[in-house]
Coordinates of C-alpha atoms and ligand atoms in Angstrom, one line a residue:
X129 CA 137.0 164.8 53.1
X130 CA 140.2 166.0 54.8
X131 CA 139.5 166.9 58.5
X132 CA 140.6 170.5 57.5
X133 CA 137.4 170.5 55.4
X134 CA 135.5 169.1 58.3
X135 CA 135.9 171.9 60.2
X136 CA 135.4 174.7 57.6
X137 CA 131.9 173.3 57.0
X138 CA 131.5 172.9 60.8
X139 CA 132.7 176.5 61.4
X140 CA 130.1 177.3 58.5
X141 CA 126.9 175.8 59.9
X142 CA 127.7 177.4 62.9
X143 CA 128.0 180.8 61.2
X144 CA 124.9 180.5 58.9
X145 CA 122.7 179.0 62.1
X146 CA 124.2 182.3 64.7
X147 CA 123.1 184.5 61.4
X148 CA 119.8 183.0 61.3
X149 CA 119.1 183.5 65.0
X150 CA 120.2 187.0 64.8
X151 CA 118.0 187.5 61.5
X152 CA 115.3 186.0 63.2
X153 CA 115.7 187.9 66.7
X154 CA 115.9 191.4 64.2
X155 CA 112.7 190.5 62.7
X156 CA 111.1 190.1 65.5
X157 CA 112.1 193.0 66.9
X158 CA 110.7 195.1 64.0
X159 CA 107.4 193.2 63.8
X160 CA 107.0 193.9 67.5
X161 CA 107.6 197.7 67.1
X162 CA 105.4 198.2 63.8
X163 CA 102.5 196.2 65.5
X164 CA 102.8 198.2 68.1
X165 CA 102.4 201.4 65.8
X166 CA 99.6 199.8 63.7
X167 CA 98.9 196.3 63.7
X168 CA 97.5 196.0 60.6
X169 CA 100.6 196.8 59.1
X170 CA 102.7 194.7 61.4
X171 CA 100.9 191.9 59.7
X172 CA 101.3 192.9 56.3
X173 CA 105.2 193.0 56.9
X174 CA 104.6 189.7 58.4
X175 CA 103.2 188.0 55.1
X176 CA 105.6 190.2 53.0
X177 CA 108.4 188.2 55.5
X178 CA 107.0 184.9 54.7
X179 CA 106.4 185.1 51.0
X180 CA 109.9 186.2 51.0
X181 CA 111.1 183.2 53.0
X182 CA 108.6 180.7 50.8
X183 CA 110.6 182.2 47.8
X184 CA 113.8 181.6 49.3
X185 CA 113.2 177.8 49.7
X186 CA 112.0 177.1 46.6
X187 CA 115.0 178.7 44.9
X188 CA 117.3 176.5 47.5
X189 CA 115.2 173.7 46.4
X190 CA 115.4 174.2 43.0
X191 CA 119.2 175.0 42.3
X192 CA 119.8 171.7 45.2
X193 CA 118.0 169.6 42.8
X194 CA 119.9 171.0 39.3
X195 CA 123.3 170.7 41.0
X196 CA 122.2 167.5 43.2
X197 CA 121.4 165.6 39.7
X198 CA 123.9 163.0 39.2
X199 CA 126.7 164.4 36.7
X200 CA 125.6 163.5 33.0
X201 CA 128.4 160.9 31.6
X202 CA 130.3 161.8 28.4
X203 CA 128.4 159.9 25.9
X204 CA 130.6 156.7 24.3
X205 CA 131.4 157.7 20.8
X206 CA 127.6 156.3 19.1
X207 CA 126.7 156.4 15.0
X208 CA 123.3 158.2 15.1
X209 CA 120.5 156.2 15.1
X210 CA 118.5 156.8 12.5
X211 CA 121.3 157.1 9.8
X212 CA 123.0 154.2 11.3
X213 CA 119.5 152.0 10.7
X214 CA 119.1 153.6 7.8
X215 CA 122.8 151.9 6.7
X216 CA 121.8 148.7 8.4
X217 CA 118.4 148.8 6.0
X218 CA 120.4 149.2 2.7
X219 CA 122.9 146.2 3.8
X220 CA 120.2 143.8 4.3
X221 CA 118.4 144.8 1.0
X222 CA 121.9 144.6 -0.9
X223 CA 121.9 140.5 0.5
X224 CA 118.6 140.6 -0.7
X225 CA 119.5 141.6 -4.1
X226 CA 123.0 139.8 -4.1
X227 CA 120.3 136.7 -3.9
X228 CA 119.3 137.6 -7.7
X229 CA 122.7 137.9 -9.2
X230 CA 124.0 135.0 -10.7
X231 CA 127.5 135.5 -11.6
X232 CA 129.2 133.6 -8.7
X233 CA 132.3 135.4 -8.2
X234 CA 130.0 138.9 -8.0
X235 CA 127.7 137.7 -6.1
X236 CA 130.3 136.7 -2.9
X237 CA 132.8 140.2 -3.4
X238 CA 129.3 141.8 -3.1
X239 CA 128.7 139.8 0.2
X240 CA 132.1 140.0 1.3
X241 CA 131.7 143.9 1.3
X242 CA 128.3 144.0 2.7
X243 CA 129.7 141.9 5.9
X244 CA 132.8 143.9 6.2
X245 CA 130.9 147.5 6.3
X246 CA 128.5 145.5 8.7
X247 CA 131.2 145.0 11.3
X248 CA 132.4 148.1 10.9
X249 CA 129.3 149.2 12.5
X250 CA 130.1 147.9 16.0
X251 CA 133.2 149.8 16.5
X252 CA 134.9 152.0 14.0
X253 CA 137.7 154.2 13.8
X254 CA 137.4 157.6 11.9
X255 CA 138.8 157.5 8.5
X256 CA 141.0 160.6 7.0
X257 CA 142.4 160.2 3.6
X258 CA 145.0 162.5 2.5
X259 CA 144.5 163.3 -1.4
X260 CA 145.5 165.7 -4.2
X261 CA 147.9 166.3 -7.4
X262 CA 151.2 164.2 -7.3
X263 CA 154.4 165.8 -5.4
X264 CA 151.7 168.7 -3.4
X265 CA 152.7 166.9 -0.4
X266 CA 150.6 164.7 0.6
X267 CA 153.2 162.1 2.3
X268 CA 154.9 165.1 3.5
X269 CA 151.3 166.5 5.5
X270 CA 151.1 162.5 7.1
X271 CA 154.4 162.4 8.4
X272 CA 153.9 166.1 10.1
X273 CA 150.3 165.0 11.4
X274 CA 152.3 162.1 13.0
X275 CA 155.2 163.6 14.0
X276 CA 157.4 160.8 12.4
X277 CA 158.6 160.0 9.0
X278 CA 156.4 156.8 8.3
X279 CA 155.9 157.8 4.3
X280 CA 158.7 158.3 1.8
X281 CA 158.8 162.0 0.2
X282 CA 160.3 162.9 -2.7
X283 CA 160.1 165.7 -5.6
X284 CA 159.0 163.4 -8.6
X285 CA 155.5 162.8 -9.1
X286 CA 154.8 159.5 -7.8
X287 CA 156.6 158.7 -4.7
X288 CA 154.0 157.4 -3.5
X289 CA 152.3 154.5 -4.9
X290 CA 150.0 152.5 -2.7
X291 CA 147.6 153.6 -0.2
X292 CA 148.9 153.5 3.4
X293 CA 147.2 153.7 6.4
X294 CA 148.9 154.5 10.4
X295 CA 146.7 154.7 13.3
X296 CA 147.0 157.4 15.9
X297 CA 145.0 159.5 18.7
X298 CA 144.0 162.9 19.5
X299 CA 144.4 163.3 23.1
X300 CA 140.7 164.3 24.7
X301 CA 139.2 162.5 21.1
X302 CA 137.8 158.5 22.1
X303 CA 137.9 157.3 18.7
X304 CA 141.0 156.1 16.9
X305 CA 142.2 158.2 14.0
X306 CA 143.3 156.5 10.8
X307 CA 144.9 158.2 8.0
X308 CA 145.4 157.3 4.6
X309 CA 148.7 158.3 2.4
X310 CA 146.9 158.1 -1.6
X311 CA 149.2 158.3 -4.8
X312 CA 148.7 161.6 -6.4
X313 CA 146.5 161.8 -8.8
X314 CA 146.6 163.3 -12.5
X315 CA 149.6 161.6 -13.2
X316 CA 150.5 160.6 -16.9
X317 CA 150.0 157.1 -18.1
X318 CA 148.5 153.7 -18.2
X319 CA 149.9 153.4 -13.9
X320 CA 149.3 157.1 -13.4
X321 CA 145.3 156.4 -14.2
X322 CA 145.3 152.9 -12.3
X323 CA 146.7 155.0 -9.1
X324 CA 144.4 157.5 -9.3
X325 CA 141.7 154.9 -9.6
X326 CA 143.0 153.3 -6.6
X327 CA 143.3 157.1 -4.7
X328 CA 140.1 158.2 -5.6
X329 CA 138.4 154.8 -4.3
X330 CA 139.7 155.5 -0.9
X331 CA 139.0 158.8 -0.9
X332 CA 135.3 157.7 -1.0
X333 CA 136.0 155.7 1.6
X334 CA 137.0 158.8 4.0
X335 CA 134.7 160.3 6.5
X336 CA 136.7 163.3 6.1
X337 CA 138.9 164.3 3.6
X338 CA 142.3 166.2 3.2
X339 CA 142.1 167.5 0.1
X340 CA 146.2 168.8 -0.6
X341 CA 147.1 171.4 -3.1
X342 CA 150.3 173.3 -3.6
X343 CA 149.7 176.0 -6.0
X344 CA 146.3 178.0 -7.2
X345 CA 143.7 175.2 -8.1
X346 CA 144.1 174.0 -11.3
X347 CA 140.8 172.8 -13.3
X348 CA 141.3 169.3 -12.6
X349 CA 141.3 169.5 -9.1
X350 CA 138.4 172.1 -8.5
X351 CA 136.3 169.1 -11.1
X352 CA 137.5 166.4 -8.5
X353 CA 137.1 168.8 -5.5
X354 CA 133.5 169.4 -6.8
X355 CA 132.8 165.9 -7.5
X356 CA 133.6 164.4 -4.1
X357 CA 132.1 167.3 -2.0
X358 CA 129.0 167.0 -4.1
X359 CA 128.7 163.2 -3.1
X360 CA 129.0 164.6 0.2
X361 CA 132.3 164.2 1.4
X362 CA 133.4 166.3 3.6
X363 CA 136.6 168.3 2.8
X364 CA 139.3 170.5 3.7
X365 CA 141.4 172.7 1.5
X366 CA 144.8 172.0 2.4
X367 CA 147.1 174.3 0.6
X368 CA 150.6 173.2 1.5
X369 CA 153.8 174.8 0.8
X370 CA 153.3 178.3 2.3
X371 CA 157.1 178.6 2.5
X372 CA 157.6 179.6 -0.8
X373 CA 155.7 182.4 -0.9
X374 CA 156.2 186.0 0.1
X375 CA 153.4 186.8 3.0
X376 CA 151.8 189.1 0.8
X377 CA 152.1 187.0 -2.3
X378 CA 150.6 184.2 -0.1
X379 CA 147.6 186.2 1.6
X380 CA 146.8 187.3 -2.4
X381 CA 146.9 183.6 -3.3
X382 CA 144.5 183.0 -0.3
X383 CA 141.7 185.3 -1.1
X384 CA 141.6 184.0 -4.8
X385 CA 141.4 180.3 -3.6
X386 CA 138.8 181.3 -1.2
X387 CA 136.9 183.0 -3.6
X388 CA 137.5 180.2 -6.2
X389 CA 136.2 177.5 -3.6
X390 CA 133.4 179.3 -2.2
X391 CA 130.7 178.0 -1.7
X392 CA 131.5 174.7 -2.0
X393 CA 134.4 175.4 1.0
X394 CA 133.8 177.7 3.9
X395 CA 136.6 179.6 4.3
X396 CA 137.3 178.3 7.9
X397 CA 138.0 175.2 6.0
X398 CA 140.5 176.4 3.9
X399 CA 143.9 175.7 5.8
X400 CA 147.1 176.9 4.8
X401 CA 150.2 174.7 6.1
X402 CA 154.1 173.5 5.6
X403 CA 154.3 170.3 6.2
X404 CA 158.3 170.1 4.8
X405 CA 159.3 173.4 4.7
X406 CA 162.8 174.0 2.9
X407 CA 166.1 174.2 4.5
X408 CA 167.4 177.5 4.7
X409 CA 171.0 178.2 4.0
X410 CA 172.5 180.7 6.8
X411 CA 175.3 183.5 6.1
X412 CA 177.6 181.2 8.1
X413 CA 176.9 178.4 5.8
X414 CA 175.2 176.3 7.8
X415 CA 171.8 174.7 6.7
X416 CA 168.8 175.5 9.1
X417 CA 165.8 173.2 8.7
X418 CA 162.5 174.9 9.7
X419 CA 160.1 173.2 11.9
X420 CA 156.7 172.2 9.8
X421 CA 153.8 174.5 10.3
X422 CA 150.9 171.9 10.3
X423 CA 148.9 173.6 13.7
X424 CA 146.2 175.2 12.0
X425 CA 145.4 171.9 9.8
X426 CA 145.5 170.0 13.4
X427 CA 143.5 172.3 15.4
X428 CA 140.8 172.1 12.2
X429 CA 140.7 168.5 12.3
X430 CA 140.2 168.3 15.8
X431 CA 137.5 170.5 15.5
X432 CA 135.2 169.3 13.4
X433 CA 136.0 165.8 14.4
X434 CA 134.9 167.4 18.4
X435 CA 131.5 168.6 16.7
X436 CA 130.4 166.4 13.6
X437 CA 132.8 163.3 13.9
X438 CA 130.1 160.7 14.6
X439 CA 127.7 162.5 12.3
X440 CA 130.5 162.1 9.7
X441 CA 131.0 158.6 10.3
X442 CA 126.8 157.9 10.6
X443 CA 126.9 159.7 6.9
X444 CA 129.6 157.8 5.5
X445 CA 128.4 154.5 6.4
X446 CA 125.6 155.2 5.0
X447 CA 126.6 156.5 1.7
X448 CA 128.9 153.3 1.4
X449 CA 126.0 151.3 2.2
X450 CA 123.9 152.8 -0.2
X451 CA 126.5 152.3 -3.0
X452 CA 126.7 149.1 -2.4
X453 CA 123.0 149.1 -3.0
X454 CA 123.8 150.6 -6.4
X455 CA 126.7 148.3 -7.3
X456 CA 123.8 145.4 -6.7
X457 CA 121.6 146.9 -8.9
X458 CA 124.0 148.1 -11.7
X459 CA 125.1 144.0 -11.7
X460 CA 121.6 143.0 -11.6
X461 CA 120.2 144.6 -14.5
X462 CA 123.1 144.3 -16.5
X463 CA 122.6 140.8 -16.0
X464 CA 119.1 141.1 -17.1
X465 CA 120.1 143.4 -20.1
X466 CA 122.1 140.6 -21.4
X467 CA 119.8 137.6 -21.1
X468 CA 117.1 140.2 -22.4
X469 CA 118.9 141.0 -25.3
X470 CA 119.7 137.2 -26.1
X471 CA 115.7 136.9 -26.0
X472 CA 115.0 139.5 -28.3
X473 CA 118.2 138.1 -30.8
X474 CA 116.1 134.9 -30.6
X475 CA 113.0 136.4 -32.0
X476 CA 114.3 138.4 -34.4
X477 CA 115.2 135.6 -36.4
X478 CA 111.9 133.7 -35.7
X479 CA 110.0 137.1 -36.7
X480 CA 111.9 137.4 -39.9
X481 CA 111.4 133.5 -40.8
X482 CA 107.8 133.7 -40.1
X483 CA 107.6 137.0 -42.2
X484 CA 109.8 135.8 -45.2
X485 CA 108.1 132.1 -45.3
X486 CA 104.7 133.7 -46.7
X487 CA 103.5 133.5 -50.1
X488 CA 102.9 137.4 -50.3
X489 CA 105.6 139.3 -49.8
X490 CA 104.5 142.0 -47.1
X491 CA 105.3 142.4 -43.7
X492 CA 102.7 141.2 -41.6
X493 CA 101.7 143.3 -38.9
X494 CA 99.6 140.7 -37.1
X495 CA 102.2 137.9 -37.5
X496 CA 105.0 140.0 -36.2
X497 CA 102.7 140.7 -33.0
X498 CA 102.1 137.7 -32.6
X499 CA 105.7 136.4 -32.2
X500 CA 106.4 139.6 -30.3
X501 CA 103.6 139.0 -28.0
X502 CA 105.9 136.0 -26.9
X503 CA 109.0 137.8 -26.9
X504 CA 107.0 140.3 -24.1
X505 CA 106.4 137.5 -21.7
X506 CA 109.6 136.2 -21.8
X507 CA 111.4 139.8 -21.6
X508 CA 109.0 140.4 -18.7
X509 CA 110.1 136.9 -17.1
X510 CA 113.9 138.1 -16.9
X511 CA 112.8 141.2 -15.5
X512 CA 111.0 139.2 -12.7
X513 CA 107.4 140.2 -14.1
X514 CA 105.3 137.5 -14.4
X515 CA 102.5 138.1 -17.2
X516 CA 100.1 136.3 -19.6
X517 CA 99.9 135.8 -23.0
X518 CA 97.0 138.1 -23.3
X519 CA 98.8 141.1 -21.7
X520 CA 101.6 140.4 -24.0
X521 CA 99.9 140.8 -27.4
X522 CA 98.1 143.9 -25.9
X523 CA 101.7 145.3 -25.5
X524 CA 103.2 144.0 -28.9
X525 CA 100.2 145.6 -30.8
X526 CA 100.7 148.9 -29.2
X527 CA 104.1 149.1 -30.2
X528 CA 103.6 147.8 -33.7
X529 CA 101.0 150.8 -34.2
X530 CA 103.3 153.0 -32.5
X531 CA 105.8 151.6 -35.4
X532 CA 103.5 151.9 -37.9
X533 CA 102.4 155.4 -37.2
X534 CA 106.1 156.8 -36.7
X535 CA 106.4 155.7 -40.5
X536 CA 109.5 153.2 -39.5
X537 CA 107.8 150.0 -41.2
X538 CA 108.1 151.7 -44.4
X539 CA 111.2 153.2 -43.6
X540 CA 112.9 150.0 -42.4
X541 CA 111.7 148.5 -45.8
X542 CA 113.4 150.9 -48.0
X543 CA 116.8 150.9 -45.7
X544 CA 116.8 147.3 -46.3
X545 CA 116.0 147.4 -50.1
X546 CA 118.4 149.6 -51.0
X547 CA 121.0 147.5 -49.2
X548 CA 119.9 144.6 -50.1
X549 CA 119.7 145.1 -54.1
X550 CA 123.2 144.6 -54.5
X551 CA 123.7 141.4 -53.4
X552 CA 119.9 139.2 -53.4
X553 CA 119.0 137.0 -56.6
X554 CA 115.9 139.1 -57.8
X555 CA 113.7 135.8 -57.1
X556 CA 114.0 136.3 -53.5
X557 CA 114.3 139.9 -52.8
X558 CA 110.9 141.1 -51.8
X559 CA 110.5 138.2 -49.1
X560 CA 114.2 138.8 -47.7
X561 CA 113.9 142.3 -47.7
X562 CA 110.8 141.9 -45.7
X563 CA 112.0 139.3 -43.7
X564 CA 115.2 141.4 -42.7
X565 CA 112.7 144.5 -42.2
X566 CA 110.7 142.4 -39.8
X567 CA 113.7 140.9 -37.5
X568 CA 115.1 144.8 -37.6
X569 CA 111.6 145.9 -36.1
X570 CA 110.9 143.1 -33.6
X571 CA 114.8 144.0 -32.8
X572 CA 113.6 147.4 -32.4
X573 CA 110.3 146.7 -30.5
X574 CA 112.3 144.2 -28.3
X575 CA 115.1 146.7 -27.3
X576 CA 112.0 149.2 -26.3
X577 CA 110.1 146.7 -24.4
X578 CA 113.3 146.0 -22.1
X579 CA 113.6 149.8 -21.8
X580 CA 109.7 149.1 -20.2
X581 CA 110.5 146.6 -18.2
X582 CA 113.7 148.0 -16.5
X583 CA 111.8 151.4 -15.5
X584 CA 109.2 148.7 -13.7
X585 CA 106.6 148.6 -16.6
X586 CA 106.4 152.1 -17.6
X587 CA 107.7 154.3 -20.9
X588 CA 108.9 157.1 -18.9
X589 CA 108.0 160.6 -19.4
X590 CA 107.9 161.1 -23.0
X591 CA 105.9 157.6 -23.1
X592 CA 105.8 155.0 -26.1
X593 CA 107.1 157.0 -28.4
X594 CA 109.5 158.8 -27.2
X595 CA 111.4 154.7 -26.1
X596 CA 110.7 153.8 -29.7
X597 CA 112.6 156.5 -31.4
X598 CA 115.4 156.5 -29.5
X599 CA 115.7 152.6 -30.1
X600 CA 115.2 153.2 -34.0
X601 CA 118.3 155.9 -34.1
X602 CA 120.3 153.6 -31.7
X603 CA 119.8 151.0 -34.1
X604 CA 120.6 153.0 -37.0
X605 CA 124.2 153.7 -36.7
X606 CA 126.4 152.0 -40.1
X607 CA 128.4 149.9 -38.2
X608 CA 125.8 148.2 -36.7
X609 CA 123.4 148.2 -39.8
X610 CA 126.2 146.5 -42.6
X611 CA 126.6 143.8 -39.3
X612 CA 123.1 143.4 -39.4
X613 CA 122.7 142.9 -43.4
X614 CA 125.1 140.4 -43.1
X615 CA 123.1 138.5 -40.5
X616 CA 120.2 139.0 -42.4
X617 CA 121.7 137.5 -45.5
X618 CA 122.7 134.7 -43.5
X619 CA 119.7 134.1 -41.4
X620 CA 117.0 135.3 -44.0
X621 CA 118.1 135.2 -47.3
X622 CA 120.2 132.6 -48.0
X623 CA 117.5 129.8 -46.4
X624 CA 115.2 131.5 -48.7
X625 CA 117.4 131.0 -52.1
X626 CA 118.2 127.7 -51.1
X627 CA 114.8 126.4 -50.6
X628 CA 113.5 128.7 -54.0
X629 CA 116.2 126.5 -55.9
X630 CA 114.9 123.3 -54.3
X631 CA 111.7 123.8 -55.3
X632 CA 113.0 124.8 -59.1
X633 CA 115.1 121.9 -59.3
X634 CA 112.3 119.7 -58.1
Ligands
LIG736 N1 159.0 174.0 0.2 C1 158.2 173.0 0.6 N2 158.3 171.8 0.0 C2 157.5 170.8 0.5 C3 156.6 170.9 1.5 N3 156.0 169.8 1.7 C4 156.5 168.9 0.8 N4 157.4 169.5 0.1 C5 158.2 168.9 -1.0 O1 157.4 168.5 -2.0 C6 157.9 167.3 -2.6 C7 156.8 166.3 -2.7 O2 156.4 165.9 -1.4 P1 155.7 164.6 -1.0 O3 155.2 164.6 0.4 O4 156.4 163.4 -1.5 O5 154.4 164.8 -2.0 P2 153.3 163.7 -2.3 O6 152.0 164.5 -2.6 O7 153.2 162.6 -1.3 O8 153.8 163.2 -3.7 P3 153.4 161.8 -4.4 O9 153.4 160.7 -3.4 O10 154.4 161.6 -5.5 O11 152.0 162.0 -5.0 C8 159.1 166.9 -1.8 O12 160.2 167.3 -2.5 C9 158.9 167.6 -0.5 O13 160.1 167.9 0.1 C10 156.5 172.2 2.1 O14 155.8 172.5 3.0 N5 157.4 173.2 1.6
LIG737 MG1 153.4 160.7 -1.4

């Protein structure tokens, strides 16, 4: 303290004690010359005086103690907790599954990614990505943000082609800012489509997005717009441009945007810029180049990154851990549905040979369960579901009756003896066309049992049924039926004919 200080606080004391003495000598005075009048109340100003005094300490001891507590620090930007734990959750369950996946080269990108969004946990930087319609400006909006041309602009769609991120700081904000230049998207053509591909990937990477247009909003972008704030990104409306437009024109072309985004936008988030505004030709000739107008879109940033940056962050590392989650599973089971489906294609064929090797030519319920019953535990093996052979007739009969009852064992029959007429010697034709009738239904009850066993041994809603039908019409379009009579003939009939003509010729 400065000795100037010293001696105001001195000077002060000094002050406050000579004020106390006087109060003091005062009150003592009065006491002195009420008790004299009546003592009784000369006491009852005396407790009034010290109830008054009690009062006054306490409120000097409770204001010392608010403004004596040491000054709170500003908290270091920190992920919440429990969405941060929630993230960290979903990473270790995506090792978890990448444990299950088999295909090598899947199985390490998935790792690779689930390490790279771990680090990212310790310290991050917030993530803007600049995104919208070819030529609205995007590069334009980045070089303004930044104050320097870092990003080449130009009036054909397509200027820029890769994504392109530069660092940079908000004074007063701790955490480092990147922003990310995307190609426009709805572009035409093949590398139109792979850019927006690429553009839309990062913009699901952003934890807050700048979402550019130049003009009213056309259908396409209000679909995308839609799409990535329902996923929960979180956007703002950046219409760019506003030099070209009239001020009324523009404060018309305002309201109907507004209206168009609401509610999806709040109107607050709905910024209106010119991030390259025009040169302007001057009577004298000369060219005058206006300076870009990109404040409000700055002082918007700034504020929601001040009041829900590390909420944004928390939510966005989340949401990319949790689609991570959902990559592992999508691999997964279509792993599963492929070695499932290679089960089933193995027991159709031993369904139809058991079927057409009998000496009456029917299909046989109880025989086709039985190979079924089979095909369940090994279906249920892929799917990580252990179960005995028991369980597995007790599922294969119920779907035969549900097969039966939904008429498709007659109705398979007939499909396959009217296409099979054509082209079967007549000696064989009621065995192959219930040998082809019996792989399509084990086909049929196989495809419904995976349908079981990926919804974790249950039918779903509209139960049995409901899985069966919807395999038998799946099954039942042309191209895949004249495929299938072809196997059939292969498979079925032709092993039949040869071994009918052995036993002739023998
Ligand atoms: N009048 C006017 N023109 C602008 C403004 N901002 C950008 N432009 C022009 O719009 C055109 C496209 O700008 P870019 O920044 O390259 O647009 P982009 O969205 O990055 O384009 P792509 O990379 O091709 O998708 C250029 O000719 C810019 O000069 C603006 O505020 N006012
Ligand atoms: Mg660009």
């Amino acid at each position: 303290m400065s000795r100037a200080r010293w001696l105001a606080v001195i000077v002060g004391i000094l002050l406050a004690l000579g004020l106390v003495a006087w109060l003091i000598d005062a009150v003592y005075r009065l006491y002195a010359g009420v008790s004299l009048a009546s003592p009784l109340l000369g006491n009852l100003l005396l407790a009034l005086l010290l109830v008054l005094l009690a009062l006054l300490i306490a409120g000097v001891v409770y204001y010392g103690f608010l403004f004596g507590r040491p000054k709170r620090q500003r908290p270091r930007p920190r992920v919440p907790v429990q969405r941060s734990a929630a993230a960290k959750d979903s990473l270790e369950a995506v090792r978890q599954q990448a444990t299950r996946i088999q295909d090598e080269v899947a199985r390490q990108a998935l790792l690779e990614r689930s390490r790279e969004l771990e680090s990212t946990f310790a310290r991050r930087e917030f993530r803007l990505v600049v995104f919208g319609t070819g030529s609205a400006g995007k590069t334009s909006i980045v070089n303004a943000v930044l104050g320097r041309m870092v990003g080449q602009v130009g009036a054909p769609m397509g200027t820029t082609i890769i994504g392109e991120t530069y660092p940079f700081r908000f004074k007063g904000l701790d955490r480092e800012i990147h922003i990310t230049d995307t190609p426009g998207i709805l572009e035409a053509g093949i590398v139109g489509t792979e850019r927006e591909q690429l553009a839309r990937q990062l913009a699901a990477e952003a934890d807050l997005l700048l979402f550019v247009i130049d003009n009213d909003l056309r259908q396409s972008e209000w679909t995308t717009l839609r799409s990535l704030v329902q996923i929960g990104k979180r956007s703002i409306v950046v219409f760019n441009k506003i030099d070209l437009y009239p001020e009324a024109d523009l404060q018309i072309l305002l309201d109907r945007l507004q209206d168009r985004l609401h509610p999806l936008i709040p109107s607050e988030d709905l910024v209106a810029v010119a991030a390259n505004p025009q040169a302007i030709t001057l009577e004298s000739g000369e060219t005058l180049r206006p300076d870009p107008e990109i404040i409000p879109l700055l002082r918007r940033m700034v504020m929601i990154l001040r009041s829900e940056g590390e909420d944004l962050i928390a939510d966005n590392l989340l949401f990319q851990a949790q689609q991570l989650g959902e990559a592992a599973r999508e691999l997964i089971d279509a792993e599963r549905l492929k070695q499932a489906e290679k089960v089933v294609e193995r027991f159709q064929w031993i369904g139809a040979g058991v079927v057409s090797a009998m000496p009456i030519p029917v299909v046989d319920i109880l025989a086709a369960a039985a190979v079924n019953a089979q095909m369940v535990v090994e279906i249920g093996r892929v799917y990580d579901c252990e179960m005995n052979i028991e369980r597995g007739k007790e599922l294969a009969v119920s779907l035969t009756k549900t097969l039966i009852s939904l008429g498709l064992v007659r109705g398979a029959t007939e499909i396959f003896a009217i296409a099979m007429q054509t082209n079967v010697a007549t000696f064989v034709i009621g065995r192959a066309v219930h040998g082809a009738t019996a792989a399509y239904l084990t086909r049929i009850a196989g495809k419904s049992f995976i349908e079981y066993f990926r919804q974790d041994q249950n039918w779903g809603d509209g139960g049995i049924t409901e899985v069966v039908q919807e395999q038998f019409r799946l099954n039942q379009r042309d191209e895949f039926m004249k495929v299938f009579v072809k196997q059939a003939i292969d498979r079925v009939v032709q092993p039949l004919q040869e071994r009918e003509e052995g036993d002739r010729s023998s």
